[in-house]
Coordinates of C-alpha atoms and ligand atoms in Angstrom, one line a residue:
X1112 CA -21.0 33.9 -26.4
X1113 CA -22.6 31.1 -27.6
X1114 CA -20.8 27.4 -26.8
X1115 CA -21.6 23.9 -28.2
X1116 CA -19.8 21.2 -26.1
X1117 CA -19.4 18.2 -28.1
X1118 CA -20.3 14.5 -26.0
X1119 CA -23.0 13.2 -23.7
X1120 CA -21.1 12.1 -20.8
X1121 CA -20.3 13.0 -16.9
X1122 CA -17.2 15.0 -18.3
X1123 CA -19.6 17.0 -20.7
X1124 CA -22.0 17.6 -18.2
X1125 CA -19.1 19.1 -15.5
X1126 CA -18.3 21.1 -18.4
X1127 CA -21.7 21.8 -19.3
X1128 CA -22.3 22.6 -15.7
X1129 CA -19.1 24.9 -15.5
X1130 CA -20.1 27.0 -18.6
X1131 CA -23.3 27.4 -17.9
X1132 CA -22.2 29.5 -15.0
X1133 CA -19.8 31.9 -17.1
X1134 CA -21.6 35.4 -17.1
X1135 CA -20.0 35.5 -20.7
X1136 CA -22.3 32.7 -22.2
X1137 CA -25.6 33.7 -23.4
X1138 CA -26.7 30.1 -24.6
X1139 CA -25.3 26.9 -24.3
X1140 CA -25.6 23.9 -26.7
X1141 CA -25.0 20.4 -25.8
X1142 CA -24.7 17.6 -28.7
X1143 CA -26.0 15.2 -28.1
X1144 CA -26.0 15.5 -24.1
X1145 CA -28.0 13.7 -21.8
X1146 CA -30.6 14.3 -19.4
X1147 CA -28.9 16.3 -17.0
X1148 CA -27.4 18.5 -19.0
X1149 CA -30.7 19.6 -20.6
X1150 CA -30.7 21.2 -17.0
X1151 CA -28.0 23.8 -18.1
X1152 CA -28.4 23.4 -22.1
X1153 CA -30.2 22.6 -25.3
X1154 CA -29.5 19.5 -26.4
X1155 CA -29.6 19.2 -29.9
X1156 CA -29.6 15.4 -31.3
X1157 CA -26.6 15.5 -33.3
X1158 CA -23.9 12.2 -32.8
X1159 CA -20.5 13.0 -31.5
X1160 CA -19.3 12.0 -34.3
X1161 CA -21.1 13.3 -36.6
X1162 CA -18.7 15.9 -38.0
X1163 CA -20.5 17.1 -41.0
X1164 CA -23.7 17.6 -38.9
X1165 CA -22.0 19.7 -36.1
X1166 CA -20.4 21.8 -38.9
X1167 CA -23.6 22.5 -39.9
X1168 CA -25.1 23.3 -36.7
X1169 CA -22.4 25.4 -35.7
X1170 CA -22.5 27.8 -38.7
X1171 CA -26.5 27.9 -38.5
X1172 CA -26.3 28.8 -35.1
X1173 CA -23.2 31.4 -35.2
X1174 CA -21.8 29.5 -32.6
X1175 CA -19.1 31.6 -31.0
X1176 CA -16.9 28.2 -29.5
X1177 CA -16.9 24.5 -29.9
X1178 CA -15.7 22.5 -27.2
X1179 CA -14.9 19.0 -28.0
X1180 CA -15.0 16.1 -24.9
X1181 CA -14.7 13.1 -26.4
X1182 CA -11.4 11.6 -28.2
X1183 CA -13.3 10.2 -31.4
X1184 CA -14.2 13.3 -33.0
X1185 CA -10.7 15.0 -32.6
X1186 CA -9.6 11.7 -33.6
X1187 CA -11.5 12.1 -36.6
X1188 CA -10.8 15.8 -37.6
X1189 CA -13.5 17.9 -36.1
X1190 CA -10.9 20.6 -34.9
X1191 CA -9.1 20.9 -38.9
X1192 CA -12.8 20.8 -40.1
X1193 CA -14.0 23.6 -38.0
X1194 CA -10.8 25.7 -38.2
X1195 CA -10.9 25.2 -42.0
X1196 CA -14.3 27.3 -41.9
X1197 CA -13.4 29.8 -39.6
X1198 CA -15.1 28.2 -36.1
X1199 CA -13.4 28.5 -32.9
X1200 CA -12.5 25.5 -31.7
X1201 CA -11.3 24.0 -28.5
X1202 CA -9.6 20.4 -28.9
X1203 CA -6.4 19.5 -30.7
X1204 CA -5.9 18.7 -34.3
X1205 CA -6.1 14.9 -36.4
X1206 CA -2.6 15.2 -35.9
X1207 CA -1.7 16.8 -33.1
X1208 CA -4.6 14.3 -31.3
X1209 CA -2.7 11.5 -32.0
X1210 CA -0.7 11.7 -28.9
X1211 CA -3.7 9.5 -27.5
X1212 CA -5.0 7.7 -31.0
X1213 CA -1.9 6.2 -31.7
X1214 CA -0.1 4.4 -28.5
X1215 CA 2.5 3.9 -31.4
X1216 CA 2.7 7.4 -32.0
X1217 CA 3.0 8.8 -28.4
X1218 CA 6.1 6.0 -27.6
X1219 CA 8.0 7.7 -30.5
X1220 CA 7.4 11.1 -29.4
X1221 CA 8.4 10.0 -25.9
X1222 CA 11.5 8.6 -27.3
X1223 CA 12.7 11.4 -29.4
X1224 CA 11.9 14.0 -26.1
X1225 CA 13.3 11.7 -23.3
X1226 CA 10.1 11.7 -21.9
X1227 CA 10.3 9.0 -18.8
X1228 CA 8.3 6.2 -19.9
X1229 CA 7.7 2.1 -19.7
X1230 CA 10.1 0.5 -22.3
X1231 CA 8.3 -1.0 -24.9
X1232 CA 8.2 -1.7 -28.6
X1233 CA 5.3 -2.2 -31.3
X1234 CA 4.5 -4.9 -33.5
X1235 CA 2.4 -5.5 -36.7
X1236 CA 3.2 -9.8 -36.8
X1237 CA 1.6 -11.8 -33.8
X1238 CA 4.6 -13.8 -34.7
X1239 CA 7.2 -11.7 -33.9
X1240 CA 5.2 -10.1 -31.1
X1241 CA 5.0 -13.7 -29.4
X1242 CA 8.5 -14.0 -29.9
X1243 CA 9.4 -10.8 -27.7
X1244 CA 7.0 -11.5 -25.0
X1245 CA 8.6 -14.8 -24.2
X1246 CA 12.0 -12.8 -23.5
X1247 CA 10.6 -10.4 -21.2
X1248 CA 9.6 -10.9 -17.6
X1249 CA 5.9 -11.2 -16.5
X1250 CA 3.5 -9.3 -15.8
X1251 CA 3.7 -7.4 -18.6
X1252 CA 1.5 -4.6 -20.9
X1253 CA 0.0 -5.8 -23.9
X1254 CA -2.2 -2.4 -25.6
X1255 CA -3.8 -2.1 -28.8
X1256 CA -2.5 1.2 -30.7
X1257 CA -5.5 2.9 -31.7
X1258 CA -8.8 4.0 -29.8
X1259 CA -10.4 1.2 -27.5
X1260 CA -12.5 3.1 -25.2
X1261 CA -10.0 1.8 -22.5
X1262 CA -10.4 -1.5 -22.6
X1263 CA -7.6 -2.0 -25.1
X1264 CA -4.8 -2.8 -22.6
X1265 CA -4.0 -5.8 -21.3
X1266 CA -1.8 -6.2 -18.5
X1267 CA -1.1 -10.0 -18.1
X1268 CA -0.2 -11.9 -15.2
X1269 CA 2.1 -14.5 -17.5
X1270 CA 3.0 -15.0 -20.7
X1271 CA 0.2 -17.7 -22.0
X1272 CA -2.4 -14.4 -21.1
X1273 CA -0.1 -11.9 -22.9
X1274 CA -0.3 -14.3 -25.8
X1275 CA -4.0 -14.4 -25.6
X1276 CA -4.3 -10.9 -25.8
X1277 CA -1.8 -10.7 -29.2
X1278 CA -3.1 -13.0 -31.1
X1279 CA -6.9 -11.6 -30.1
X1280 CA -5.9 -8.4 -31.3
X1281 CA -3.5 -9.1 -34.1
X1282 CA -5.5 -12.2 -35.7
X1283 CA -8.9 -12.0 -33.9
X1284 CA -9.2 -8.4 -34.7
X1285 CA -10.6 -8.2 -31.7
X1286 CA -10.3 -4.2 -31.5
X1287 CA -10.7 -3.7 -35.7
X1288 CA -8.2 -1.3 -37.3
X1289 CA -7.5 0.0 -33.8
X1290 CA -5.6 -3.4 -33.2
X1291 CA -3.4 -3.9 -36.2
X1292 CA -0.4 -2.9 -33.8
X1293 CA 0.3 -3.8 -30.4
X1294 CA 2.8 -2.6 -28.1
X1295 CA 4.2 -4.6 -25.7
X1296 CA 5.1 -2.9 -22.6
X1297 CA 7.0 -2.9 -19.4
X1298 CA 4.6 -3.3 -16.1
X1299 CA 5.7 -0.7 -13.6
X1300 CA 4.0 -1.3 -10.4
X1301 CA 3.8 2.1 -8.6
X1302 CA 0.6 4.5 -7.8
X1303 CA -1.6 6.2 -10.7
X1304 CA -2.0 10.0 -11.1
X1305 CA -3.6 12.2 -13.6
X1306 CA -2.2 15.4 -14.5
X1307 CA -3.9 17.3 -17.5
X1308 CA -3.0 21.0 -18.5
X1309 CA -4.3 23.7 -20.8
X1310 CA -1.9 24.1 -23.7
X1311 CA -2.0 26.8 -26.4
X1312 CA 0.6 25.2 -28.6
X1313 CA 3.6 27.2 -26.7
X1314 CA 2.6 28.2 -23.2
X1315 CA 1.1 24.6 -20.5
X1316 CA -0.9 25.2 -17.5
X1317 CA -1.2 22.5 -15.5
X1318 CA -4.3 21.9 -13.5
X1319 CA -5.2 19.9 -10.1
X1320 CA -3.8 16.6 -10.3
X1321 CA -6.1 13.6 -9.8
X1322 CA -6.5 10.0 -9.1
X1323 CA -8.7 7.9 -11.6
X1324 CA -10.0 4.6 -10.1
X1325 CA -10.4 2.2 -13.4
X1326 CA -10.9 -1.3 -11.9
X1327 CA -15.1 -1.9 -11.3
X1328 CA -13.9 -3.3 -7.9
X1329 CA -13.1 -2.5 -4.7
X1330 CA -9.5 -2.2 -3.6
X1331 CA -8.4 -2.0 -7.1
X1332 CA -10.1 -5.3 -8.8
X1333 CA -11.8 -6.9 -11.3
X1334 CA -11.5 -5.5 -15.3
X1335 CA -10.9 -2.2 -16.4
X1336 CA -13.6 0.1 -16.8
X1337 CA -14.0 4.2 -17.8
X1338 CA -14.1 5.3 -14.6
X1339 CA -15.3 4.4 -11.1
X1340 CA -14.6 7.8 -9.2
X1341 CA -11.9 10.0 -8.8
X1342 CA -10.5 12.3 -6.0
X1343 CA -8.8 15.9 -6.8
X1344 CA -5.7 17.0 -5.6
X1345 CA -4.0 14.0 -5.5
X1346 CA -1.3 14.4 -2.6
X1347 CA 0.8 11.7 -4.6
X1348 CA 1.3 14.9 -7.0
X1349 CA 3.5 16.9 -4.9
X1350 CA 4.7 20.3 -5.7
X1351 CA 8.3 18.6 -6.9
X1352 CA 6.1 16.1 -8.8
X1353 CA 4.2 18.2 -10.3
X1354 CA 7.5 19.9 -11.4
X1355 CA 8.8 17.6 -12.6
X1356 CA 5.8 16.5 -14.7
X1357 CA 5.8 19.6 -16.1
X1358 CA 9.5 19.4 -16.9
X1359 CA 10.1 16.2 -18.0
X1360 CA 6.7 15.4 -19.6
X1361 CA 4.0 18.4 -20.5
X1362 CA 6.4 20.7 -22.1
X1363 CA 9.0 17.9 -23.9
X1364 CA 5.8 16.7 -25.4
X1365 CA 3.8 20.0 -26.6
X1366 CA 7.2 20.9 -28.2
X1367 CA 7.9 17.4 -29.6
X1368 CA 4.5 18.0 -31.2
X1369 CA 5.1 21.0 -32.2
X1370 CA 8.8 20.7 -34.0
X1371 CA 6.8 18.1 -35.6
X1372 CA 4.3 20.7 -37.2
X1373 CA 1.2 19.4 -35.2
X1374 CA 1.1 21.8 -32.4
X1375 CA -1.3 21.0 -29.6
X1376 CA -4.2 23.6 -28.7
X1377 CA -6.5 21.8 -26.2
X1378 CA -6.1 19.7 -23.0
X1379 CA -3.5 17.4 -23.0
X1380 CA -3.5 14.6 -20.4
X1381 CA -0.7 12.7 -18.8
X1382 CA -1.4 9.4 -17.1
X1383 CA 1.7 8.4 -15.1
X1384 CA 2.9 5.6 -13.1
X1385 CA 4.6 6.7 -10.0
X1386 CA 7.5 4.4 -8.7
X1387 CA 9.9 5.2 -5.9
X1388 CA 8.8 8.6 -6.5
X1389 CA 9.8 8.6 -10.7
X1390 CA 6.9 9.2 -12.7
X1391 CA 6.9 7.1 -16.1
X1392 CA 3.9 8.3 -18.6
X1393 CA 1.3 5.1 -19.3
X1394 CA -0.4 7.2 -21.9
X1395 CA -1.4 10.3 -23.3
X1396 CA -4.7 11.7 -24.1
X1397 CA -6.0 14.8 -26.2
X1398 CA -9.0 15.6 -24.2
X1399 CA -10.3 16.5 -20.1
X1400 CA -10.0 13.0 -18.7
X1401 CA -13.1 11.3 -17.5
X1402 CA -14.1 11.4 -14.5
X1403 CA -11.1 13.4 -13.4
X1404 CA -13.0 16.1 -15.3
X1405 CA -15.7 15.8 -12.1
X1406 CA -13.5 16.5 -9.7
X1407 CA -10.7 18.9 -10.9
X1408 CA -13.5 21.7 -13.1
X1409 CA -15.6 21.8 -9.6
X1410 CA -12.3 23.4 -8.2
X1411 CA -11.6 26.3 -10.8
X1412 CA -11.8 29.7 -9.3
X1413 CA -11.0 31.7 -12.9
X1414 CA -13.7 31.7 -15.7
X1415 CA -13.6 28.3 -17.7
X1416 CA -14.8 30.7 -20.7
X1417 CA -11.5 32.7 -20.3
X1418 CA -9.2 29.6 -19.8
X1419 CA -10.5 28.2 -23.3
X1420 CA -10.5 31.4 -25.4
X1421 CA -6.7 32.0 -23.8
X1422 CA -6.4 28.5 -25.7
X1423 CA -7.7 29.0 -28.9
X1424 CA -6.7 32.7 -29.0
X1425 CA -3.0 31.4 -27.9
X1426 CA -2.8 33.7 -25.8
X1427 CA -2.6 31.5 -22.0
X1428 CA 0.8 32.9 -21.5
X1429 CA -1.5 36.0 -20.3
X1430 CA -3.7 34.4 -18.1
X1431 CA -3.3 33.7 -14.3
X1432 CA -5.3 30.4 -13.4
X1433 CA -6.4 30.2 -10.2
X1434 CA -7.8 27.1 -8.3
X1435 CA -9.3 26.5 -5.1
X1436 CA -8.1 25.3 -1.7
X1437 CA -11.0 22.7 -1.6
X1438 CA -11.1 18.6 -2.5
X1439 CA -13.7 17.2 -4.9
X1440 CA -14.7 13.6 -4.5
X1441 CA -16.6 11.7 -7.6
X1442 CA -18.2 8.2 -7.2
X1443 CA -19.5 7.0 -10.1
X1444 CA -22.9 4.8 -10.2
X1445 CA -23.0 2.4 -12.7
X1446 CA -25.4 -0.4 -14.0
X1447 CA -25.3 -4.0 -13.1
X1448 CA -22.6 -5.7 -15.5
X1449 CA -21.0 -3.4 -16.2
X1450 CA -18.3 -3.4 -17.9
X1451 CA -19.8 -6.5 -19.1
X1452 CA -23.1 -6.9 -20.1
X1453 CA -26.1 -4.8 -18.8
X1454 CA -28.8 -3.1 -19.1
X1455 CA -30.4 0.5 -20.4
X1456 CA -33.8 2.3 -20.2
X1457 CA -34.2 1.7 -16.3
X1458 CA -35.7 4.6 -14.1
X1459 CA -33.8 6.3 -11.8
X1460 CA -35.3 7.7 -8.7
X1461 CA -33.8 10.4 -6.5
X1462 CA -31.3 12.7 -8.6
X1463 CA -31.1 15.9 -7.1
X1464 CA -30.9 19.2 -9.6
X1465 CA -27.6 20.7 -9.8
X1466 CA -27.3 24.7 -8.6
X1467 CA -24.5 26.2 -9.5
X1468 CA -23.5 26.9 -5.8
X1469 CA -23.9 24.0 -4.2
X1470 CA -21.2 21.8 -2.9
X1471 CA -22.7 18.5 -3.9
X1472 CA -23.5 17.8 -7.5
X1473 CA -24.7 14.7 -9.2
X1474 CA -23.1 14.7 -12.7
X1475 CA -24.8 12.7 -15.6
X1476 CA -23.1 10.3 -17.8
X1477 CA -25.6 7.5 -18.9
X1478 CA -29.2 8.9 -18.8
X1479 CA -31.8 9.4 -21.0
X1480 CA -35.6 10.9 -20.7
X1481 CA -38.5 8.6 -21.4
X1482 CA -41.4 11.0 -21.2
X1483 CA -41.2 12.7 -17.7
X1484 CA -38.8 9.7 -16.9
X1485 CA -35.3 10.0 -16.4
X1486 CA -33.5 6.2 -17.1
X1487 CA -30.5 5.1 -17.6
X1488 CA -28.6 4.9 -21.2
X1489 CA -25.1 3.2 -20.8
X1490 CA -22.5 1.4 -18.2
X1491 CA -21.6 4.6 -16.2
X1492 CA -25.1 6.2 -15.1
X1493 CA -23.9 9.4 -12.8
X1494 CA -20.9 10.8 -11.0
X1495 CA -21.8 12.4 -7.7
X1496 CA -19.5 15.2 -7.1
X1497 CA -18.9 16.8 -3.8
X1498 CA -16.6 19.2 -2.7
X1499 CA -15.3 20.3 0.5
X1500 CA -12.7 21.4 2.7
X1501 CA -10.7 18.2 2.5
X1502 CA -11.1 15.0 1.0
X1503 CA -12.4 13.0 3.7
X1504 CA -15.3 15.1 4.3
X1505 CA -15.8 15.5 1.0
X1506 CA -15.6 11.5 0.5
X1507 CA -18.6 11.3 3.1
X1508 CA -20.5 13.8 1.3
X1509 CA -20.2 12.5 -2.1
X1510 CA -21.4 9.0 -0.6
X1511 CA -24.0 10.8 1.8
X1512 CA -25.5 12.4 -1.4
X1513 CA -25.8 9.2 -3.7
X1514 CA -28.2 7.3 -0.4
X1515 CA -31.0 9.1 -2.0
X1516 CA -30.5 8.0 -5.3
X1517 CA -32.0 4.4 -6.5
X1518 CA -32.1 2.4 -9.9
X1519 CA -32.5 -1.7 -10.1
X1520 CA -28.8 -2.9 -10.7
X1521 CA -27.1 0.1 -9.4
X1522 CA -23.6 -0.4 -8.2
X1523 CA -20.7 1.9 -7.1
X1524 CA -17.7 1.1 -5.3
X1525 CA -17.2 2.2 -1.7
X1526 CA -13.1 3.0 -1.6
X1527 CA -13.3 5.7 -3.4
X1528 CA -10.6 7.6 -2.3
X1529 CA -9.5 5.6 0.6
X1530 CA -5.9 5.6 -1.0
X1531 CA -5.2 8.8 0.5
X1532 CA -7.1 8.4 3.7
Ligands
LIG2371 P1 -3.7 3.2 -20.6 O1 -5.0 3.2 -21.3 O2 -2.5 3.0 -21.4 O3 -3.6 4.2 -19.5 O4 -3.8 1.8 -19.7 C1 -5.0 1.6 -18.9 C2 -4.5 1.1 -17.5 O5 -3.7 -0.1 -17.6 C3 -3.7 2.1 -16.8 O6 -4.4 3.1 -16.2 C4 -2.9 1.3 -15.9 O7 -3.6 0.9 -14.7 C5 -2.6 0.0 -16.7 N1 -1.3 0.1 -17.3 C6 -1.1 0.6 -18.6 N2 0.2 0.5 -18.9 C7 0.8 0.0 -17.8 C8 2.2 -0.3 -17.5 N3 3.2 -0.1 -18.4 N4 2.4 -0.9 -16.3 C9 1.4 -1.1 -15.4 N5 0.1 -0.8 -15.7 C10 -0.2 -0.3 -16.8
LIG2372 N1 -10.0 8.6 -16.9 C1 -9.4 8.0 -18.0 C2 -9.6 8.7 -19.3 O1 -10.3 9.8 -19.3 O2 -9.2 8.3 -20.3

């Protein structure tokens, strides 16, 4: 078969990575990648976005499946303009996709299924907005509707910051169209897991859970950012959780969708709260999550070409996923500032190559070549993977492997993981 994955970040490059060692794949494209996934793939200089161009490409180069990473082009279509033209696509609909591009959407779905989630309620008029915050108790959730690259939720410590963050979005347009609503939300305080699944539409499997870490700082501070590492399983996920998530959340929602007339074909995400032991869903998403992608593909035993044709074929009812007894540790390296400020086109010294064996692998999210050079291109620069028997050896491994690696600004955070250990 030949595959085009869509993207050019650490989750495209685990996916990349994961592909590549299919026997079914023949060649692999990657648009537009990065450095290391030229390792495993031809990059081909085509923007994510782009969906015209990737059209094109795809049909020029019979490309057998697409795989989409990124939220923007689903967002945008690319799965109803490849279906329309007969190209196997892996990634949810305009529609069905706006489980994660509307925050708007999502709550009413959740509503209308039951699925346990923070109250909340959406507003177009700062105004009225204001008005609502000042009855509620602080902290409390201030998000933007649409797409924000994460950085679209507020969660304010009182209610002069929660107006801040209304009036920035709904009269600053601090966030464009994606800010025209807000929702206003409940802060639950509790512990954060990530659960994604395969869904065909009908049939969910669940994968591994996994713990993002999304503050740049240690023990959980400092702003927001994509990603600072993640761990896989997450023992917060119990097999009863995990039930229930399935339950009360992944199937409620892909039948929501569904009844609807936007059935979901793709990965869909769950990002809970857990309080007290009851998970209430933050947010959905329509793609692998990143950088839980880095930990949880590293730990699939069954053919990640099989899982995603089950998926676009809708056939996963049929298919037995199987998963290994392992733990996978990411910790992501990212530039100085970030997520503020910083800068791109520094070398990097030190990456080791990726086989597709070995237990450690240094996944690439923001890296470019310049000549023979490889530098960094954006805020997260690489996610070293490793995986081993259990998570606190494969903590130290993912941390021993990243001491040979050096760039001027370089920063990572050091807890990764400690949550659990
Ligand atoms: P989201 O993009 O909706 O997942 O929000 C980003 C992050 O903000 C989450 O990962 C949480 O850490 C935090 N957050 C979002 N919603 C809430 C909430 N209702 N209560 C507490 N924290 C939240
Ligand atoms: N890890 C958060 C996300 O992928 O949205």
């Amino acid at each position: 078969m030949k595959i085009l994955v869509i993207g050019s970040g650490g989750r495209e490059h685990a996916l990349v990575w994961k592909l590549a060692q299919s026997p079914r794949v023949t060649k692999l494209f990657c648009a537009p990648g990065n450095a290391g996934i030229s390792q495993h793939a031809t990059c081909v200089p085509i923007a994510a976005d782009d969906l015209p161009g990737l059209q094109k490409f795809a049909v020029s180069e019979r490309i057998d499946l697409t795989v989409v990473g990124p939220e923007v082009p689903l967002a945008l279509g690319i799965a109803d303009l490849f279906r329309k033209n007969k190209l196997k696509v892996f990634g949810p609909t305009k529609n069905a996709a706006r489980i994660e591009s509307s925050k708007a959407f999502a709550k009413d779905l959740m509503l209308r299924q039951k699925i346990p989630t923070a109250a909340s309620r959406t507003f177009e008029q700062a105004s009225a907005a204001i008005h609502y915050l000042e009855t509620q108790p602080v902290p409390i959730v201030v998000k933007a509707d649409g797409l924000a690259q994460g950085k679209g939720v507020v969660v304010a410590q009182s209610h002069e910051e929660a107006r801040e963050a209304v009036l920035n979005m709904l009269e600053q347009h601090a966030f464009g169209a994606a800010g025209q609503r807000v929702i206003i939300e409940e802060c639950i305080q509790g512990e954060e897991v990530t659960l994604m699944a395969f869904a065909d539409g009908k049939t969910v499997k669940p994968m591994l859970a996994a713990q993002d870490h999304k503050r740049i700082g240690a023990g959980d501070t400092g702003p927001n950012t994509g990603g600072m590492g993640a761990y896989a399983p997450a023992p917060l996920a119990t097999p009863a959780l995990r039930y229930t998530l399935m339950r009360e959340v992944l199937y409620p929602a892909i039948e929501g969708l569904a009844r609807v007339g936007s059935p979901f074909f793709g990965v869909i995400y769950a990002g809970v709260m857990v309080r007290d032991g009851v998970p209430y869903v933050l947010e959905f998403n329509a793609r692998f999550g990143d950088p839980e992608t880095q930990v949880v593909l590293p730990l699939l035993k069954t053919d990640l070409v099989d899982v995603l044709e089950a998926v676009v074929e809708h056939r996963l009812d049929q298919l037995d996923i199987e998963w290994s007894e392992d733990a996978a540790v990411c910790v992501v390296m990212s530039s100085g500032g970030y997520p503020g400020k910083y800068s791109t086109g520094v070398p990097i010294s030190g990456i080791p190559d990726i086989g597709s064996s070995d237990s450690s692998m240094v996944f690439h999210a923001g890296t470019a070549w310049n000549g023979e050079q490889i530098v960094t291109s954006g805020g997260r620069v690489l996610g070293v993977t490793a995986v081993s028997p259990n998570l606190a050896k494969a903590k130290s491994q993912a941390y021993e492997s990243l001491e040979g690696i050096r760039f001027d600004g370089q920063y990572y955070r050091n807890d990764i993981a400690n949550r659990v250990l």
